[in-house]
Short mmCIF file of C-alpha atoms in Angstrom, two decimals:
data_model
loop_
_atom_site.label_atom_id
_atom_site.label_comp_id
_atom_site.label_asym_id
_atom_site.label_seq_id
_atom_site.Cartn_x
_atom_site.Cartn_y
_atom_site.Cartn_z
CA MET A 208 91.25 70.03 88.56
CA GLY A 209 88.34 70.66 90.89
CA TRP A 210 90.66 70.53 93.89
CA ARG A 211 92.94 73.14 92.28
CA VAL A 212 90.01 75.47 91.64
CA ARG A 213 88.83 75.10 95.23
CA PHE A 214 92.35 75.75 96.50
CA LYS A 215 92.66 78.91 94.41
CA GLY A 216 89.26 80.02 95.65
CA PHE A 217 90.37 79.58 99.26
CA ALA A 218 93.63 81.44 98.56
CA PHE A 219 91.63 84.36 97.15
CA ARG A 220 89.35 84.36 100.19
CA ARG A 221 92.38 84.42 102.49
CA GLU A 222 94.59 86.86 100.52
CA GLY A 223 92.34 88.84 98.16
CA LEU A 224 89.20 89.43 100.18
CA PRO A 225 90.97 91.10 103.15
CA ILE A 226 92.64 93.54 100.76
CA LEU A 227 89.32 94.27 99.03
CA ALA A 228 87.59 94.62 102.41
CA LEU A 229 90.15 97.18 103.58
CA ALA A 230 89.87 99.03 100.27
CA ALA A 231 86.08 99.19 100.65
CA TYR A 232 86.38 100.41 104.25
CA ASP A 233 88.97 103.04 103.26
CA LEU A 234 86.75 104.30 100.42
CA TRP A 235 83.79 104.45 102.81
CA LEU A 236 85.80 106.27 105.49
CA LEU A 237 87.25 108.89 103.14
CA ALA A 238 84.06 109.50 101.18
CA PHE A 239 81.74 109.67 104.14
CA PRO A 240 82.29 109.93 107.90
CA LEU A 241 85.89 111.20 108.10
CA GLN A 242 85.00 114.67 106.79
CA GLY A 243 84.76 113.13 103.30
CA TYR A 244 83.79 115.03 100.18
CA PHE A 245 80.27 113.65 100.10
CA PHE A 246 79.80 114.08 103.85
CA LEU A 247 80.65 117.78 103.55
CA LYS A 248 78.13 118.18 100.74
CA MET A 249 75.34 116.95 103.02
CA ASN A 250 76.45 118.12 106.48
CA GLY A 251 78.46 120.84 108.14
CA PRO A 252 81.76 120.05 109.87
CA GLU A 253 80.02 120.22 113.25
CA ASN A 254 78.34 116.84 112.66
CA PHE A 255 81.75 115.15 112.62
CA SER A 256 81.70 114.87 116.43
CA TRP A 257 78.65 112.59 116.25
CA PHE A 258 80.84 110.01 114.51
CA ILE A 259 84.30 110.40 116.02
CA ILE A 260 83.40 110.26 119.73
CA PRO A 261 81.45 106.94 119.73
CA HIS A 262 83.87 105.54 117.13
CA THR A 263 86.86 106.16 119.40
CA ALA A 264 85.13 104.83 122.51
CA SER A 265 84.10 101.67 120.64
CA PHE A 266 87.71 100.78 119.82
CA PHE A 267 88.60 100.71 123.50
CA LEU A 268 85.44 98.69 124.12
CA VAL A 269 86.63 96.16 121.52
CA ALA A 270 90.03 95.90 123.23
CA TRP A 271 88.31 95.24 126.56
CA LEU A 272 85.57 92.88 125.40
CA GLY A 273 87.35 91.19 122.49
CA HIS A 274 88.14 87.98 124.37
CA ARG A 275 85.01 88.04 126.52
CA ILE A 276 82.62 87.74 123.59
CA ASN A 277 82.39 85.69 120.41
CA PHE A 278 84.16 88.35 118.39
CA ARG A 279 83.76 86.52 115.08
CA VAL A 280 79.96 86.60 115.34
CA VAL A 281 79.66 90.02 116.99
CA SER A 282 81.97 91.73 114.48
CA LEU A 283 80.13 90.14 111.56
CA PHE A 284 76.80 91.41 112.94
CA ALA A 285 78.23 94.88 113.64
CA GLY A 286 79.73 95.11 110.16
CA THR A 287 76.38 94.22 108.61
CA LEU A 288 74.67 96.93 110.66
CA ALA A 289 77.31 99.49 109.59
CA ALA A 290 76.56 98.61 105.96
CA ILE A 291 72.79 98.98 106.47
CA PHE A 292 73.08 102.28 108.36
CA THR A 293 75.34 103.66 105.62
CA ALA A 294 72.96 102.61 102.85
CA VAL A 295 69.94 104.34 104.43
CA TYR A 296 71.81 107.42 105.73
CA PRO A 297 70.84 109.94 102.99
CA PHE A 298 67.19 108.91 103.12
CA LEU A 299 66.65 109.73 106.82
CA PRO A 300 67.60 113.40 107.32
CA PRO A 301 65.92 113.76 110.74
CA PHE A 302 67.94 110.86 112.17
CA GLN A 303 71.31 111.39 110.51
CA LYS A 304 73.11 112.50 113.67
CA TYR A 305 71.97 109.39 115.51
CA LEU A 306 72.87 107.20 112.53
CA LEU A 307 76.38 108.70 112.59
CA ALA A 308 76.73 107.63 116.22
CA LEU A 309 75.54 104.09 115.45
CA ILE A 310 77.83 103.94 112.42
CA GLY A 311 80.73 105.03 114.62
CA ILE A 312 80.10 102.16 117.03
CA THR A 313 79.52 99.37 114.52
CA SER A 314 82.30 100.37 112.11
CA ALA A 315 84.91 100.07 114.90
CA PHE A 316 84.09 96.37 115.23
CA LEU A 317 84.20 96.08 111.43
CA ILE A 318 87.72 97.47 110.91
CA VAL A 319 89.11 95.37 113.77
CA ARG A 320 87.62 92.33 112.04
CA ILE A 321 89.32 93.36 108.80
CA GLY A 322 92.60 93.68 110.72
CA CYS A 323 92.19 90.08 111.90
CA LEU A 324 91.66 88.99 108.28
CA LEU A 325 94.77 90.85 107.09
CA ARG A 326 96.88 89.11 109.71
CA ARG A 327 96.47 85.81 107.82
CA CYS A 328 97.91 87.18 104.57
CA ARG A 329 101.42 86.07 103.64
CA ASP A 330 102.68 89.67 103.92
CA PRO A 331 100.21 91.48 106.20
CA VAL A 332 101.94 94.87 105.98
CA MET A 333 102.06 94.90 102.17
CA ALA A 334 98.46 93.62 102.07
CA SER A 335 97.44 96.55 104.29
CA ALA A 336 99.30 99.00 102.04
CA LEU A 337 97.66 97.56 98.92
CA GLY A 338 94.23 97.78 100.54
CA LEU A 339 94.74 101.43 101.51
CA ALA A 340 96.14 102.28 98.07
CA LEU A 341 93.24 100.55 96.30
CA GLY A 342 90.76 102.38 98.53
CA ASN A 343 92.20 105.72 97.41
CA VAL A 344 92.12 104.65 93.77
CA LEU A 345 88.43 103.83 94.19
CA LEU A 346 87.88 107.20 95.85
CA GLY A 347 89.50 108.94 92.88
CA ILE A 348 87.19 107.08 90.50
CA THR A 349 84.20 107.97 92.66
CA LEU A 350 85.14 111.64 92.65
CA TRP A 351 85.51 111.57 88.88
CA VAL A 352 82.13 109.88 88.36
CA ASN A 353 80.49 111.98 91.11
CA PRO A 354 77.44 109.75 91.58
CA PRO A 355 74.32 111.06 93.32
CA LYS A 356 74.13 110.38 97.02
CA GLU A 357 71.05 108.18 96.50
CA ALA A 358 73.26 105.75 94.56
CA LEU A 359 76.60 106.27 96.35
CA PHE A 360 75.59 105.44 99.91
CA PRO A 361 73.84 102.13 99.12
CA LEU A 362 76.90 101.19 97.03
CA LEU A 363 79.21 102.00 99.96
CA GLY A 364 77.04 99.84 102.19
CA ILE A 365 77.23 96.91 99.77
CA LEU A 366 81.03 97.24 99.52
CA LEU A 367 81.34 97.07 103.31
CA LEU A 368 79.93 93.53 103.09
CA SER A 369 82.91 92.33 101.02
CA GLN A 370 84.59 90.97 104.17
CA VAL A 371 81.76 88.53 104.94
CA PRO A 372 83.04 85.53 102.87
CA ALA A 373 86.63 85.83 104.14
CA PRO A 374 87.69 83.08 106.61
CA PHE A 375 88.01 84.34 110.19
CA TYR A 376 90.61 82.65 112.37
CA PRO A 377 90.42 82.39 116.18
CA GLN A 378 92.34 84.92 118.25
CA ARG A 379 94.40 84.16 121.33
CA LYS A 380 95.23 86.48 124.19
CA GLU A 381 98.87 87.57 124.17
CA PRO A 382 100.98 90.24 125.88
CA LEU A 383 100.76 93.56 124.07
CA GLY A 384 104.55 93.81 123.99
CA ASP A 385 106.04 96.70 122.06
CA LEU A 386 102.66 98.26 121.23
CA LEU A 387 102.40 100.12 124.53
CA ARG A 388 105.58 102.14 124.12
CA TYR A 389 104.44 103.45 120.73
CA LEU A 390 100.98 104.59 121.85
CA PRO A 391 102.06 108.05 123.14
CA PHE A 392 103.70 108.85 119.80
CA ILE A 393 100.69 107.59 117.84
CA PHE A 394 98.36 109.73 119.95
CA ALA A 395 100.52 112.86 119.56
CA PHE A 396 100.83 112.39 115.80
CA TYR A 397 97.12 111.92 115.15
CA LEU A 398 96.23 114.66 117.64
CA LEU A 399 98.04 117.03 115.32
CA ILE A 400 97.73 115.49 111.86
CA GLY A 401 94.22 114.08 112.35
CA THR A 402 92.93 117.43 113.60
CA PHE A 403 94.87 119.20 110.85
CA TYR A 404 93.28 117.01 108.17
CA VAL A 405 89.75 117.44 109.56
CA CYS A 406 90.14 121.24 109.72
CA LEU A 407 91.84 121.57 106.34
CA MET A 408 89.50 119.40 104.28
CA PRO A 409 86.54 121.86 104.03
CA PHE A 410 88.92 124.59 102.81
CA TYR A 411 90.79 122.28 100.47
CA VAL A 412 87.52 121.25 98.83
CA LYS A 413 87.05 124.94 97.91
CA TYR A 414 90.63 125.66 96.79
CA TYR A 415 92.00 122.46 95.23
CA TYR A 416 93.71 122.66 91.84
CA PHE A 417 92.58 119.22 90.71
CA ASN A 418 90.05 117.13 92.60
CA GLY A 419 91.67 113.93 93.87
CA SER A 420 95.29 114.90 93.12
CA GLU A 421 96.17 114.59 96.81
CA LEU A 422 95.31 110.89 96.65
CA LEU A 423 98.43 110.25 94.55
CA PHE A 424 100.60 111.42 97.44
CA TYR A 425 98.82 109.09 99.85
CA ILE A 426 99.10 106.09 97.51
CA GLY A 427 102.82 106.68 97.00
CA ALA A 428 103.32 107.08 100.75
CA VAL A 429 101.56 103.84 101.77
CA LEU A 430 103.50 101.76 99.25
CA SER A 431 106.79 103.38 100.29
CA SER A 432 105.94 102.84 103.94
CA ALA A 433 105.41 99.11 103.38
CA VAL A 434 108.93 98.88 101.91
CA LEU A 435 110.40 100.91 104.79
CA PHE A 436 108.54 98.80 107.35
CA ARG A 437 110.13 95.65 105.95
CA LYS A 438 113.60 97.09 106.52
CA LYS A 439 112.81 98.52 109.94
CA PRO A 440 109.39 99.55 111.28
CA ASP A 441 110.71 102.72 112.90
CA TYR A 442 111.72 104.10 109.49
CA SER A 443 108.05 104.50 108.55
CA LEU A 444 107.33 106.32 111.80
CA VAL A 445 110.25 108.73 111.61
CA VAL A 446 109.71 109.66 107.94
CA GLY A 447 105.97 110.09 108.57
CA VAL A 448 106.56 112.46 111.49
CA GLY A 449 109.03 114.40 109.34
CA MET A 450 106.38 114.81 106.63
CA GLY A 451 104.00 116.03 109.32
CA VAL A 452 106.45 118.82 110.14
CA PHE A 453 106.39 119.87 106.47
CA ALA A 454 102.59 119.77 106.43
CA VAL A 455 102.02 122.19 109.29
CA ALA A 456 104.80 124.47 108.08
CA PHE A 457 102.93 125.28 104.84
CA LEU A 458 100.05 127.04 106.60
CA HIS A 459 101.92 129.88 108.23
CA SER A 460 100.23 131.92 105.52
CA PHE A 461 96.85 130.61 104.32
CA THR A 462 96.56 130.81 100.54
CA ARG A 463 95.37 128.53 97.76
CA LEU A 464 98.93 127.36 97.09
CA THR A 465 99.81 126.65 100.73
CA SER A 466 96.51 124.87 101.39
CA ASN A 467 97.18 122.52 98.47
CA LEU A 468 100.80 121.91 99.50
CA ALA A 469 99.67 121.31 103.08
CA MET A 470 97.12 118.73 101.93
CA TYR A 471 99.71 116.93 99.79
CA ALA A 472 102.14 116.77 102.72
CA VAL A 473 99.52 115.70 105.24
CA GLN A 474 98.38 112.92 102.91
CA ALA A 475 101.96 111.65 102.62
CA ALA A 476 102.47 111.84 106.39
CA ALA A 477 99.19 110.03 107.05
CA GLY A 478 100.01 107.31 104.51
CA LEU A 479 103.38 106.57 106.08
CA ILE A 480 102.02 106.40 109.62
CA ASP A 481 98.84 104.52 108.66
CA VAL A 482 100.88 101.61 107.29
CA PHE A 483 103.18 101.74 110.31
CA CYS A 484 100.15 101.49 112.59
CA PHE A 485 98.61 98.63 110.61
CA GLY A 486 101.89 96.73 110.78
CA LEU A 487 102.12 97.33 114.52
CA PHE A 488 98.48 96.46 115.24
CA ILE A 489 98.29 93.17 113.32
CA ARG A 490 101.41 91.55 114.73
CA GLY A 491 101.06 88.30 116.65
CA GLY A 492 97.91 86.39 117.40
CA ASP A 493 95.99 88.96 119.46
CA VAL A 494 94.93 91.38 116.74
CA VAL A 495 91.63 92.16 118.49
CA ARG A 496 93.22 93.77 121.53
CA ARG A 497 96.17 95.30 119.66
CA PHE A 498 94.02 96.82 116.94
CA GLY A 499 91.32 97.96 119.37
CA LEU A 500 93.76 99.69 121.71
CA GLY A 501 95.94 101.06 118.91
CA ALA A 502 93.11 102.38 116.72
CA GLY A 503 91.40 103.87 119.77
CA THR A 504 94.59 105.78 120.53
CA MET A 505 94.79 106.94 116.90
CA LEU A 506 91.22 108.27 116.89
CA ALA A 507 91.58 109.79 120.35
CA GLY A 508 93.92 112.35 118.75
CA PRO A 509 91.39 114.07 116.45
CA MET A 510 88.68 113.57 119.08
CA VAL A 511 90.69 115.51 121.66
CA GLY A 512 91.46 118.08 118.97
CA LEU A 513 87.78 118.66 118.15
CA PRO A 514 87.64 122.12 119.81
CA VAL A 515 90.24 123.32 117.30
CA LEU A 516 87.79 122.51 114.50
CA TYR A 517 85.49 125.26 115.73
CA THR A 518 88.29 127.81 116.21
CA GLU A 519 88.41 130.48 113.54
CA ARG A 520 92.17 130.86 113.91
CA TRP A 521 92.92 127.13 113.66
CA PRO A 522 95.71 127.52 111.03
CA MET A 523 97.70 129.70 113.44
CA VAL A 524 96.95 127.36 116.38
CA LEU A 525 98.09 124.24 114.52
CA CYS A 526 101.13 125.83 112.90
CA THR A 527 102.34 127.35 116.15
CA GLY A 528 101.93 124.18 118.18
CA GLY A 529 102.38 121.59 115.43
CA ASN A 530 106.11 121.94 114.81
CA ILE A 531 106.76 122.07 118.56
CA VAL A 532 104.73 118.90 119.23
CA LEU A 533 106.25 116.92 116.36
CA GLY A 534 109.79 118.14 117.06
CA LEU A 535 109.59 117.22 120.73
CA GLY A 536 107.97 113.93 119.73
CA LEU A 537 110.94 113.05 117.52
CA LEU A 538 113.41 113.87 120.30
CA LEU A 539 111.42 111.88 122.85
CA PHE A 540 111.14 108.99 120.42
CA TYR A 541 114.92 109.01 119.92
CA PHE A 542 115.65 108.87 123.65
CA VAL A 543 113.05 106.18 124.31
CA GLN A 544 114.33 104.03 121.46
CA THR A 545 117.91 104.52 122.65
CA THR A 546 116.92 103.31 126.12
CA VAL A 547 115.01 100.34 124.71
CA ARG A 548 117.89 99.47 122.39
CA GLY A 549 120.29 99.53 125.35
CA ARG A 550 118.07 97.10 127.24
CA GLU A 551 117.85 94.84 124.20
CA ILE A 552 121.66 94.81 123.90
CA TYR A 553 121.90 93.80 127.55
CA ARG A 554 119.38 91.01 127.06
CA ARG A 555 121.22 89.89 123.94
CA LYS A 556 124.44 89.59 125.90
CA ALA A 557 122.62 87.58 128.55
CA SER A 558 120.97 85.40 125.93
CA LEU A 559 123.85 83.09 125.10
CA VAL A 560 121.67 80.61 123.28
CA THR A 561 120.75 83.17 120.65
CA GLU A 562 124.40 84.13 120.19
CA ILE A 563 126.07 80.70 120.19
CA ASP A 564 124.89 77.27 119.15
CA GLU A 565 124.40 74.31 121.44
CA THR A 566 127.86 72.92 120.66
CA ARG A 567 129.57 76.09 121.85
CA LEU A 568 127.46 76.10 125.00
CA ALA A 569 128.50 72.53 125.68
CA GLU A 570 132.17 73.47 125.13
CA THR A 571 131.81 76.39 127.54
CA CYS A 572 130.34 74.15 130.24
CA ARG A 573 133.10 71.58 129.70
CA ALA A 574 135.74 74.29 130.07
CA LEU A 575 134.15 75.18 133.42
CA GLY A 576 134.51 71.55 134.56
CA THR A 577 130.89 70.49 133.98
CA PRO A 578 130.57 68.53 130.72
CA ARG A 579 127.25 68.19 128.94
CA GLU A 580 126.90 64.55 130.05
CA LEU A 581 126.43 65.60 133.69
CA PHE A 582 123.16 67.37 132.86
CA SER A 583 119.90 65.52 132.45
CA TYR A 584 117.72 66.25 129.42
CA ARG A 585 115.40 68.50 131.47
CA GLU A 586 118.28 70.34 133.11
CA TRP A 587 119.90 71.05 129.75
CA GLU A 588 116.66 72.32 128.20
CA ILE A 589 115.99 74.56 131.18
CA LEU A 590 119.56 75.88 131.06
CA LYS A 591 119.13 76.83 127.40
CA LEU A 592 115.76 78.48 127.97
CA THR A 593 117.07 80.38 130.99
CA LEU A 594 120.01 81.70 129.00
CA SER A 595 117.63 82.76 126.21
CA GLY A 596 116.07 85.19 128.67
CA LYS A 597 112.77 83.39 129.26
CA PRO A 598 111.19 83.74 132.73
CA ILE A 599 110.35 80.72 134.86
CA ARG A 600 106.63 80.99 134.15
CA GLU A 601 107.19 80.85 130.39
CA ILE A 602 109.66 77.96 130.70
CA ALA A 603 107.11 76.02 132.73
CA SER A 604 104.47 76.63 130.06
CA LEU A 605 106.77 75.60 127.21
CA LEU A 606 107.89 72.37 128.89
CA ASN A 607 104.50 71.58 130.44
CA LEU A 608 105.96 71.62 133.96
CA SER A 609 105.01 73.37 137.16
CA GLU A 610 106.96 76.45 138.17
CA SER A 611 108.24 74.68 141.28
CA SER A 612 109.64 71.85 139.12
CA VAL A 613 111.43 74.36 136.92
CA LYS A 614 112.95 76.02 139.98
CA THR A 615 114.10 72.61 141.27
CA TYR A 616 115.79 71.73 137.99
CA LEU A 617 117.35 75.19 137.85
CA GLN A 618 118.82 74.78 141.35
CA ARG A 619 120.44 71.51 140.22
CA VAL A 620 121.95 73.33 137.23
CA TYR A 621 123.31 76.05 139.55
CA ARG A 622 124.92 73.47 141.85
CA LYS A 623 126.57 71.62 138.96
CA LEU A 624 128.01 74.85 137.58
CA GLY A 625 129.01 76.14 141.01
CA VAL A 626 126.82 79.23 141.07
CA SER A 627 123.97 80.38 143.29
CA SER A 628 121.84 82.62 141.04
CA LYS A 629 121.06 83.49 137.45
CA SER A 630 123.26 86.60 137.56
CA ASP A 631 126.19 84.47 138.82
CA LEU A 632 125.51 81.96 136.04
CA LEU A 633 125.54 84.65 133.35
CA GLN A 634 128.67 86.26 134.74
CA LYS A 635 130.52 82.94 134.87
CA LEU A 636 129.53 81.86 131.36
CA LEU A 637 130.21 85.28 129.82
CA SER A 638 133.64 85.42 131.43
#
C-alpha cells in the first residue's frame, strides 16, 4: 500500500506538477508583465519595454549556455528569484523598472525549466495545452475576485514556486532538426500578433463587454490546437495564421465592437500557435536549446514591434501591414513545406529499409546474385543503416565503430553487390 501511494505521488510530480507550473506561469505572465490587467493598473504601457527586451535576450542566452552550465541548479535559482522579485514588486515603486528587467531575465530560465518538465509527461503537447488552459481559468477567477495588488503579487510569486518539487531530468545536446525552418514563420507571426496584442490590450480594458470573456476563446483554441497537433503539427500553424488574418481585419475601423472582435480573434490565433510552439520546442531530448532559441524568436517579434506601441495610428499600421505579412507568410510556408516534402519523398525512396522488411531486402539481394549468406553480420547491419539514410558518422556512433571501419565495411558491401557508390547501390536496388 505504501509503495502504491509513493508511486502515485511520483506520477503526480511528473505529470501534474508540470501542468500546474505552466498554469501558474501563464497566470503570472497574463496578469503582470505581458501588458496584463494588473500591470496596466500600476504602470503605463511604456514600462513594457523594461521587461520584454531583457526577457528576449535571456532566452537566447539560455540556448547558448544551456549545456555549459548546470541548468537544473541555475534554472531553479533563477525561478526562485523571479518569484521573490514578483512578490516584492508593488512595494518598491522607485525600483519597479529595474525589477521588471530582473524579472525578465530570471523568468526566461524559469519557463525553459518548465518546458523540460513538460517533456517528461506522457503527452507533452496535451499537457502544455492543459497548463495554458488552466492558467487562463485562474486568470478569469482572479479578474472576478479582483484582489488588491498587495495580496495578488505575493500570491503570484508563491505560485511560481510550484515547479520546485517536480523531478528534473538531464538534457542531452541534439541537432535542432526541423525547428530552424519554422523560426522565420514564428518570428513573423509574433511580430504581428504579439505587437497587436500589446497595443490592443490597453484599449480593450476600456471597451470590453465582459471582463475575461476573451479567455474562453483562448482556452478553446489551445485545446483544439492540441488535437490538431496530434493529427499533423502544421494544421495548428496554418489555422492559427488564418485566425491572425481575421484578427487584424477587424480593426480597419476602431470601435467598441471591432476592438472586442479583434481581441477574441487574436486570443484564438495566439492559443493555436502557442500550443504549436510548445509542441515544437519540447520535442526530443534537448529542450533547453530548442525552447531557448524558439521562445527567443517568439519574443523577438513583439520586441522588434515595440515602436508601433508608441505610434498613435497603430491600428492603421497593423491592419495595413498585417494581412500582407500573414498572407505572404502562408504562401512562403506552403512553398517551403512543398520543397521539404519533396526532399522527404526522395529520402523515403532511398530508404529501402523503412519501406520493406529485412526478408524483402534479402530477396532483392539474392535476385541480384548476392544472397544474404555472403554478407557478414557487420556488413548486413551497415547495409541496412545506409539504406535507411543514416550518414557514416551516425552509423559509426550506433555500432560503436570508427568511421574508417564503417567505410571499409561499406566498400566490401559495394564490391559484393557490384557497385562503386551509394547512388549506384540505390539505383541498382530500386531498379
